[in-house]
XYZ file of C-alpha atoms in Angstrom:
487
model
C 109.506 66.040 107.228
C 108.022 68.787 109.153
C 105.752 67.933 112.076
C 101.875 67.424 111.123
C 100.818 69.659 114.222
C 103.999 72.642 114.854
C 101.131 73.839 117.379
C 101.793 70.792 119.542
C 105.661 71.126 120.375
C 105.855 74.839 119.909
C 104.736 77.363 122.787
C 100.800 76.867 122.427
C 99.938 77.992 125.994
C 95.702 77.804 126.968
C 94.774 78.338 122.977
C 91.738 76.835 122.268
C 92.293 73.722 120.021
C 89.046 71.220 119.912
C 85.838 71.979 121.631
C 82.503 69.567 121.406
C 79.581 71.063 122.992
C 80.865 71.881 126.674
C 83.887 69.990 125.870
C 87.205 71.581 125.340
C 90.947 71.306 125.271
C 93.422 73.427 124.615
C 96.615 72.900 122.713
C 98.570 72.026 126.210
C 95.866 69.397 127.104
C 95.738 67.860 123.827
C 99.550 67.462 123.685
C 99.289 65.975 127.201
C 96.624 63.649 126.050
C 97.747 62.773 122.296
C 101.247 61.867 123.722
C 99.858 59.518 127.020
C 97.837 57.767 124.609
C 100.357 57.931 121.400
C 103.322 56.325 124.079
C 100.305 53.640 124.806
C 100.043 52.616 121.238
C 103.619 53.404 119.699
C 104.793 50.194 117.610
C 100.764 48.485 117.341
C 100.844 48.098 113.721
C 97.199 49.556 112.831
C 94.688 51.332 115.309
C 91.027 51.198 114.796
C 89.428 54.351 116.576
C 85.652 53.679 116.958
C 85.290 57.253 115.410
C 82.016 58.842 117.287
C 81.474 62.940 117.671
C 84.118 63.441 120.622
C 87.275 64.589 121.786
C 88.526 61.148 122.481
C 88.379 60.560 118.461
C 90.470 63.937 117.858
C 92.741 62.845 120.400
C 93.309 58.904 119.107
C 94.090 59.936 115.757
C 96.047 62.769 116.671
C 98.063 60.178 119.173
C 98.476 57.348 116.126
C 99.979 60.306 113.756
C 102.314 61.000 116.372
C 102.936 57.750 117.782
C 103.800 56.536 113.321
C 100.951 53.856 113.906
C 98.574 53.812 110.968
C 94.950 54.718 112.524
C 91.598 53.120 111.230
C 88.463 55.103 111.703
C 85.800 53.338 111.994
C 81.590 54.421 111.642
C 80.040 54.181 114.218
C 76.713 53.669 111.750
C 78.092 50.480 110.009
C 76.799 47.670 110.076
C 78.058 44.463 111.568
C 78.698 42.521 107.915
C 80.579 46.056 107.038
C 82.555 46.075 110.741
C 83.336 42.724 110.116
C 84.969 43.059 106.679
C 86.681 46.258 107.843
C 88.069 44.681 110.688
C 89.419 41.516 108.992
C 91.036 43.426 106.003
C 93.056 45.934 108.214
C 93.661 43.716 110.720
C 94.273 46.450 113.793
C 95.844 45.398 117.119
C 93.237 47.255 119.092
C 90.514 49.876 119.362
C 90.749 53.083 120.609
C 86.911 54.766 122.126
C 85.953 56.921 124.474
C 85.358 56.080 127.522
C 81.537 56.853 127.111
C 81.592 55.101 124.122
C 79.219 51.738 125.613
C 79.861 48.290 124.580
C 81.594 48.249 120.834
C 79.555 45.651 118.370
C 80.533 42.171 117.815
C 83.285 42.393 114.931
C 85.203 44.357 117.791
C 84.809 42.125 120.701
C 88.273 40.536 119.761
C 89.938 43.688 119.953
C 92.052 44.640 123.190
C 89.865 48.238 123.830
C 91.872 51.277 125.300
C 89.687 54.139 126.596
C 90.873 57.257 125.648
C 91.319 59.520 128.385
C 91.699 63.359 128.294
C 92.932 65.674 130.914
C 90.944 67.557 133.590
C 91.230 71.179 132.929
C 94.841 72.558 133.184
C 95.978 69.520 134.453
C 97.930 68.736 131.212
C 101.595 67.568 131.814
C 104.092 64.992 129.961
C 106.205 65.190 126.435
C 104.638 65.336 122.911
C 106.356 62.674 120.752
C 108.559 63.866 118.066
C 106.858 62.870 115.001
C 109.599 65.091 112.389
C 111.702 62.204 111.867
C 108.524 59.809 111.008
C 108.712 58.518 107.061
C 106.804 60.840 105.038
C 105.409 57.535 102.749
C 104.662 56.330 105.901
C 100.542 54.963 106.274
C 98.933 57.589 108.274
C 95.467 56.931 108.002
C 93.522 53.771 106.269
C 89.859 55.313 105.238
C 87.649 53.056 104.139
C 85.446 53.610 101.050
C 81.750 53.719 100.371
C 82.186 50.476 98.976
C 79.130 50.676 96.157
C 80.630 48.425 93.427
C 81.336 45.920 95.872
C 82.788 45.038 99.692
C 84.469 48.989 100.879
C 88.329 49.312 100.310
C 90.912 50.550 102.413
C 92.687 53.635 100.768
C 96.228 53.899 102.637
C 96.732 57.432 103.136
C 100.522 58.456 103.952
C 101.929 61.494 106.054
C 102.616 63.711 102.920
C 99.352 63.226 101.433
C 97.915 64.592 105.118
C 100.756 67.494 104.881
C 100.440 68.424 101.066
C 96.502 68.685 101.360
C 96.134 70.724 104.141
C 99.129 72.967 103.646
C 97.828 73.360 99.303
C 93.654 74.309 101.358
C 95.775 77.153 103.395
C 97.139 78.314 100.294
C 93.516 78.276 98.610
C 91.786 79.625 101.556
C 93.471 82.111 103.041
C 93.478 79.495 106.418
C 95.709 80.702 109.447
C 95.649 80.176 112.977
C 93.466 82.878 113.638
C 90.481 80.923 112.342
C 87.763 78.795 114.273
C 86.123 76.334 112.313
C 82.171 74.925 113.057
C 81.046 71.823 111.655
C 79.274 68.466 112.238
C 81.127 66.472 110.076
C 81.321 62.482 110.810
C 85.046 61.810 112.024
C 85.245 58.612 109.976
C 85.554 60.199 106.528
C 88.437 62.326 105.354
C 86.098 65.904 104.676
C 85.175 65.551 108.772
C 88.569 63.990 110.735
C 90.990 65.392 108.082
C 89.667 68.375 106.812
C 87.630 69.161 109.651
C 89.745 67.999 112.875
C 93.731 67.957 111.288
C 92.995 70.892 108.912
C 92.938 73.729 112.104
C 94.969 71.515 113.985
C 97.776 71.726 111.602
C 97.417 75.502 111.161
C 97.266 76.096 114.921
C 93.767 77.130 114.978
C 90.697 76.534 116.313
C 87.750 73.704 115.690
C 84.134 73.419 117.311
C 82.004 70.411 116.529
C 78.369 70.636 116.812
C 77.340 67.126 117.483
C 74.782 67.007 115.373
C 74.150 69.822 112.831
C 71.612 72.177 113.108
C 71.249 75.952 111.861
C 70.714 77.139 115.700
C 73.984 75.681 116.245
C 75.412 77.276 113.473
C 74.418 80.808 114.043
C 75.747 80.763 117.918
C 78.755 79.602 116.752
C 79.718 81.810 113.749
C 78.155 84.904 116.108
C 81.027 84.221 118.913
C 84.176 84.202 116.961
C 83.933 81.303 114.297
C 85.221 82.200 110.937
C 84.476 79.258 108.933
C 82.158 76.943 108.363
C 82.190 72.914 106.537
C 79.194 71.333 105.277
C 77.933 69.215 102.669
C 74.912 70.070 100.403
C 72.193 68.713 102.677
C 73.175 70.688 105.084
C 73.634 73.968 103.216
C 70.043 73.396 101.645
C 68.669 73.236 104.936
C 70.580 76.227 105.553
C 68.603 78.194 102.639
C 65.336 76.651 103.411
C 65.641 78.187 106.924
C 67.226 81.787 106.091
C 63.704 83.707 105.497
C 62.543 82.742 109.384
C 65.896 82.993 110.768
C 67.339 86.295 110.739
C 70.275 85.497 113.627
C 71.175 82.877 110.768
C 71.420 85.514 108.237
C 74.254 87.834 110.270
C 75.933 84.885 111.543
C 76.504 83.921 107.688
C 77.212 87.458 106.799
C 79.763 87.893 109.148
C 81.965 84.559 108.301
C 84.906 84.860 106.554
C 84.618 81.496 104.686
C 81.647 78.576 103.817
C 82.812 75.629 102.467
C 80.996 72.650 100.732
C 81.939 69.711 99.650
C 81.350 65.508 99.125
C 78.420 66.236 96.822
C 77.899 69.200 94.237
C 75.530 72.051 95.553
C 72.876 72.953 93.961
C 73.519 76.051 92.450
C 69.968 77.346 93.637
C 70.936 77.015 97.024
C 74.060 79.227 95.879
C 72.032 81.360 95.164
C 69.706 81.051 98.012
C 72.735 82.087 100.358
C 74.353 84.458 98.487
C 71.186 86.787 98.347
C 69.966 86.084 101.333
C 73.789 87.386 103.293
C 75.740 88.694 100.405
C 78.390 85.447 101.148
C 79.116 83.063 98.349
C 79.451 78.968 99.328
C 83.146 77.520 98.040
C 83.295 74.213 96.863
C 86.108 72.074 96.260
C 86.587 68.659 94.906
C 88.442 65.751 96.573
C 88.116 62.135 97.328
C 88.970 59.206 99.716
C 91.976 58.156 97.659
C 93.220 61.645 96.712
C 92.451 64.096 99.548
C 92.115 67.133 97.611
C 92.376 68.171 93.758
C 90.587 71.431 93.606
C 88.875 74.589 95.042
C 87.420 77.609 94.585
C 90.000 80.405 95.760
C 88.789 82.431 98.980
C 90.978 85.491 96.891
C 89.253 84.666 93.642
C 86.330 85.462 91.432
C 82.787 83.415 92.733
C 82.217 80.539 90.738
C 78.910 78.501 91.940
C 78.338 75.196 90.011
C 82.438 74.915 89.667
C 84.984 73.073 92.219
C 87.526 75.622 90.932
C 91.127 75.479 89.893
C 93.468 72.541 90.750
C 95.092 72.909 93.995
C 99.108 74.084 94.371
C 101.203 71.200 93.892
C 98.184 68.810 91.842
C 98.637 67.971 88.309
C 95.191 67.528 86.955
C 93.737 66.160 83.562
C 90.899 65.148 81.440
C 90.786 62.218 79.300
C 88.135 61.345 76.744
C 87.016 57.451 76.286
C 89.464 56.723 74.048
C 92.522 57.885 76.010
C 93.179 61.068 74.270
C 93.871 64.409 76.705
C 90.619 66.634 76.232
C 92.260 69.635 75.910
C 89.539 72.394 75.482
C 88.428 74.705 77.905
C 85.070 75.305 76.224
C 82.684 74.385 79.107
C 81.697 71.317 76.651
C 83.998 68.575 76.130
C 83.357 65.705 78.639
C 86.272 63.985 80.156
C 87.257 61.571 83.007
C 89.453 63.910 85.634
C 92.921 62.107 86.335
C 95.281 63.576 89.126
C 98.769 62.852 90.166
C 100.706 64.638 93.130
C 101.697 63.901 96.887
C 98.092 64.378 97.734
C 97.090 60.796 96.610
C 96.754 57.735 98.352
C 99.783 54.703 97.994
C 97.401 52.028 97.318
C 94.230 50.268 98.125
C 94.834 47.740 101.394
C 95.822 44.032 100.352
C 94.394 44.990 96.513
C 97.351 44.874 94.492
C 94.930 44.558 91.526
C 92.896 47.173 92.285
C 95.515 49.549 93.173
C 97.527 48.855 89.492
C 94.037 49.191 87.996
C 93.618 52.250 89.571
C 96.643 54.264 88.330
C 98.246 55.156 84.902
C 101.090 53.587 83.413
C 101.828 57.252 84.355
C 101.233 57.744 87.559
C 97.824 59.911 87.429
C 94.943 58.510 89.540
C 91.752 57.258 87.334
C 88.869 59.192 89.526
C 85.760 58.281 87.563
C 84.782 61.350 87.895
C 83.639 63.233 84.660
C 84.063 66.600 84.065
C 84.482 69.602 81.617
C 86.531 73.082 82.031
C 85.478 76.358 81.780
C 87.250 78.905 79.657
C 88.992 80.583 82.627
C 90.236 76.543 83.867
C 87.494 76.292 86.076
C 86.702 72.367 86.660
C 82.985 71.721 86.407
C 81.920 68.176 87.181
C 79.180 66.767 85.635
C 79.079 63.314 87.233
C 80.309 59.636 87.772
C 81.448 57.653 85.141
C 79.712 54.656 86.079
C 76.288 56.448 87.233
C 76.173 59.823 86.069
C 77.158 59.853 82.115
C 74.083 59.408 80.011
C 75.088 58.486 76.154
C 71.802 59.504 74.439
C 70.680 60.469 70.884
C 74.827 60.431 70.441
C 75.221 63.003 72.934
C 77.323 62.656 76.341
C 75.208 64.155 79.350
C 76.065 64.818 82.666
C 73.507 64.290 85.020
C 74.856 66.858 87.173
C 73.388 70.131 85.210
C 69.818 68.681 84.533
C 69.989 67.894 88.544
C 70.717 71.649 88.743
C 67.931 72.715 86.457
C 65.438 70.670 88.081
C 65.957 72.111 91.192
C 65.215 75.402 90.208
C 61.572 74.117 89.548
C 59.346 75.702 92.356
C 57.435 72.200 92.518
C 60.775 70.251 93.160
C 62.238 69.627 96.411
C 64.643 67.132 95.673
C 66.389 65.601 92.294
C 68.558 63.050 90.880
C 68.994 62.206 87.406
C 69.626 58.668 85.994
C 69.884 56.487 82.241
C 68.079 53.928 81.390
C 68.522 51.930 77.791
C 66.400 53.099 75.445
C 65.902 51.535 71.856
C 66.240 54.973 70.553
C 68.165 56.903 72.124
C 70.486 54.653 73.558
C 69.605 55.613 76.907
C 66.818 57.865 77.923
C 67.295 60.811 80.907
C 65.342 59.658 83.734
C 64.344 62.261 86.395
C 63.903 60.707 90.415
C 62.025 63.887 91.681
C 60.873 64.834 95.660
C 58.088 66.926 95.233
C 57.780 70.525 97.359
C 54.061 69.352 97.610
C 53.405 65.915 97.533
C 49.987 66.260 96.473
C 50.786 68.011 93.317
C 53.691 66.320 92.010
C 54.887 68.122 88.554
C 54.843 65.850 85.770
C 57.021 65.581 82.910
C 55.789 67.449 80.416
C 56.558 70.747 82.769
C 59.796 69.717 83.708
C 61.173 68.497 80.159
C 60.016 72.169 78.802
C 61.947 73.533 81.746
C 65.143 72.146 81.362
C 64.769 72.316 77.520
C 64.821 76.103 78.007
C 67.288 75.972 80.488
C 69.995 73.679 79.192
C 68.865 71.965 75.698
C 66.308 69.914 74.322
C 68.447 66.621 74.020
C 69.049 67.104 77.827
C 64.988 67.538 78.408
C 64.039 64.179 80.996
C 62.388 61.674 78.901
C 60.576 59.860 82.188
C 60.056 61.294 85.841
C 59.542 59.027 88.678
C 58.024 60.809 92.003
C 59.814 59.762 95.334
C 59.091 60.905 99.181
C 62.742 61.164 99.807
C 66.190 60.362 97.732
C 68.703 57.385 99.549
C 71.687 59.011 100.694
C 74.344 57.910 102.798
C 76.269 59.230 105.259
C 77.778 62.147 103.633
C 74.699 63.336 102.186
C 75.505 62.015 98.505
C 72.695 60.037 96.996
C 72.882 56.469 96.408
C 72.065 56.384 92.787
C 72.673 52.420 92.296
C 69.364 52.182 94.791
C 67.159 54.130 92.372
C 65.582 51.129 90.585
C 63.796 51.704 87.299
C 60.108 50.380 87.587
């Protein structure tokens, strides 16, 4: 197999690679860096890297994929009872921090620590290990999930799956070496360290990290030679809320080559929002933990807002209705759960056995839970979770996705999320959680029903709206929808 990063052990010379806030390296000082700490670790087993904004994160995981040792990133938000589980099941031989880092939390206090150093500038010297020869099945990275129906799982991720994703986004987005990326993306997830660290790293290009997001940060950075930008819906709302007072923030987005969202579907009003506001349309693909990527929108292709595009190059993809049978329509209508299969996926869930055989098809695709429908030109729309966001009612399937969408076009609401409830009735009743724009004059339910009655159809009107000050999210900006208790 190919290396993961050619840039590495080719001729980089002083190219930028990683830069976070007055922090940089170039390729030669990350090669210098990745292989003193990667000839530290070589033959550990597993690596936890206590994954905080910094170089010393880029650099650990960059040393285990080069070193063959399977790296564990760890948040740096999680709780103890969450460390502690993550820490048990994976079992690493040590942690790798920066420096800076402080004092780790108690489920790490066992762990032998190794600070990850980086080099002064242009002091970089030593060899880059030779990673070609590395097992492409080999475990590259164990990501842990969100862990909502129960204690977080560890999804093995192997070399090719790293390799095939990032090589099948290139293909989709037009990505080369000439392009700098911005974001401030957590580095424990795969849409911030894989994506958002590997993805330019791989290509040879260019990556600045913000720290912590803001649109200030954004606009310098996209005005002095960024090309592309990562978010995730909350941050690309509070990108259109800001555009009418910030007119730097309007040519910086006019002038990038690419925006890309992604862990959570965007409201298509903030698509909108954008695109008339700079004339630039927001991609959005669809991936997840287990399976890196499945989808995009094409940089080369037609805009699509409210879609997560076409399946990727080299991802089979498929929609299956309850009872097992392939939906085969393309009619924008017909509900089905998306199954994948290709080297993008994961090998297996960390000592699950169970879980991982549950997980898969007798052939081979990957059961997402993910529910979706496809537009007449193949265009994969999803309308929501299997487990949270399909709403059986009146003997119709809804996805809560598309009344989430009409809501938010509402001038009165700020913020949405769409649940079931049973129903004697119906079955199950649509339920609408709604964040007013003005809390003193919420909109009640008779507006928004007629609204997304005229907007969608009247079986999909809300049947009950419950007025919040703010949705529960977690880290990635996706909204807990199992903490939205009916009252």
């Amino acid at each position: 197999m190919p290396s993961l990063f050619p840039a590495l052990t080719g001729d980089p010379g002083g190219r930028a690679a990683l830069r976070f806030g007055e922090r940089s390296l170039s390729y030669a000082e990350l090669a210098a860096a990745a292989g003193v700490t990667a000839g530290r670790i070589r033959g550990a087993g597993r690596v936890a890297v206590w994954a905080t904004p910094a170089p010393q994160t880029a650099v650990g995981v960059v040393a285990a994929l080069l070193a063959g040792v399977a790296a564990v990133p760890l948040n740096p938000r999680s709780g103890e009872k969450e460390l502690r589980h993550i820490v048990g099941d994976s079992e690493p031989s040590l942690v790798l921090a920066a420096p800076d880092a402080g004092d780790l939390p108690a489920p790490l206090a066992g762990l032998p620590r190794l600070d990850v150093g980086v080099p002064a500038a242009h002091a970089a010297t030593g060899d880059v290990p030779d990673d070609r020869d590395l097992d492409p099945a080999a475990p590259a990275l164990v990501v842990y999930t969100s862990g909502t129906t129960g204690p977080p799982k560890g999804a093995v991720l192997p070399r090719r799956a790293i390799a095939a994703t990032l090589d099948a986004l290139a293909d989709a987005w037009r990505w080369t070496a000439d392009d700098v990326l911005v974001h401030a993306l957590p580095l424990f997830h795969v849409h911030g360290l894989v994506l958002g660290i590997l993805g330019p790293l791989r290509r040879g290009g260019s990556v600045r990290h913000l720290g912590r997001f803001s649109t200030e940060g954004v606009a310098r950075e996209l005005t002095s030679g960024a090309t592309m930008l990562f978010g995730v819906p909350t941050m690309y709302h509070r990108i259109a809320e800001a555009l009418p007072d910030e007119p730097e923030l309007v040519k910086a987005l006019a002038g990038a080559r690419l925006l890309v969202s992604g862990s959570a579907a965007l409201p298509v009003h903030d698509h909108e929002r954008i695109a008339a506001a700079t004339g630039r349309r927001v991609v959005e693909r669809y991936g997840m933990t287990e399976t890196l990527m499945n989808t995009s929108v094409r940089a080369d292709g037609p805009a699509r807002a409210g879609t997560v595009g076409v399946p990727l190059p080299g991802v089979e993809l498929r929609l299956v209705a309850e009872d097992g049978t392939p939906v085969t329509e393309f009619d924008g209508e017909s509900v089905g759960e998306i199954q994948v299969r290709g080297a993008n996926l994961f090998t297996g869930y960390l000592n699950r056995p169970e879980a991982t055989a549950a997980a898969f098809t007798a052939d081979g695709f990957f059961r997402t839970g993910d529910m979706a429908v496809r537009d007449p030109d193949g265009c994969v729309r999803i309308v929501g979770r299997k487990a949270t966001d399909l709403i059986k009612s009146g003997g119709y399937k809804i996805g809560a996705g598309e009344i989430e969408n009409a809501l938010l076009e509402h001038p009165a609401v700020r913020e949405a999320a769409v649940t079931g409830e049973p129903d004697p009735d119906l079955g199950e009743r649509i339920v609408a959680w709604v964040v007013p724009a003005d809390p003193h004059a919420p909109p009640a339910l008779e507006e928004l029903a007629e609204h997304v009655a005229q907007r969608l159809a009247p079986h999909k009107r809300p049947r009950v709206v419950r007025h919040l000050d703010a949705l529960p999210r977690n880290d990635m900006g996706k909204v807990m929808k199992r903490a939205l208790t009916h009252g």
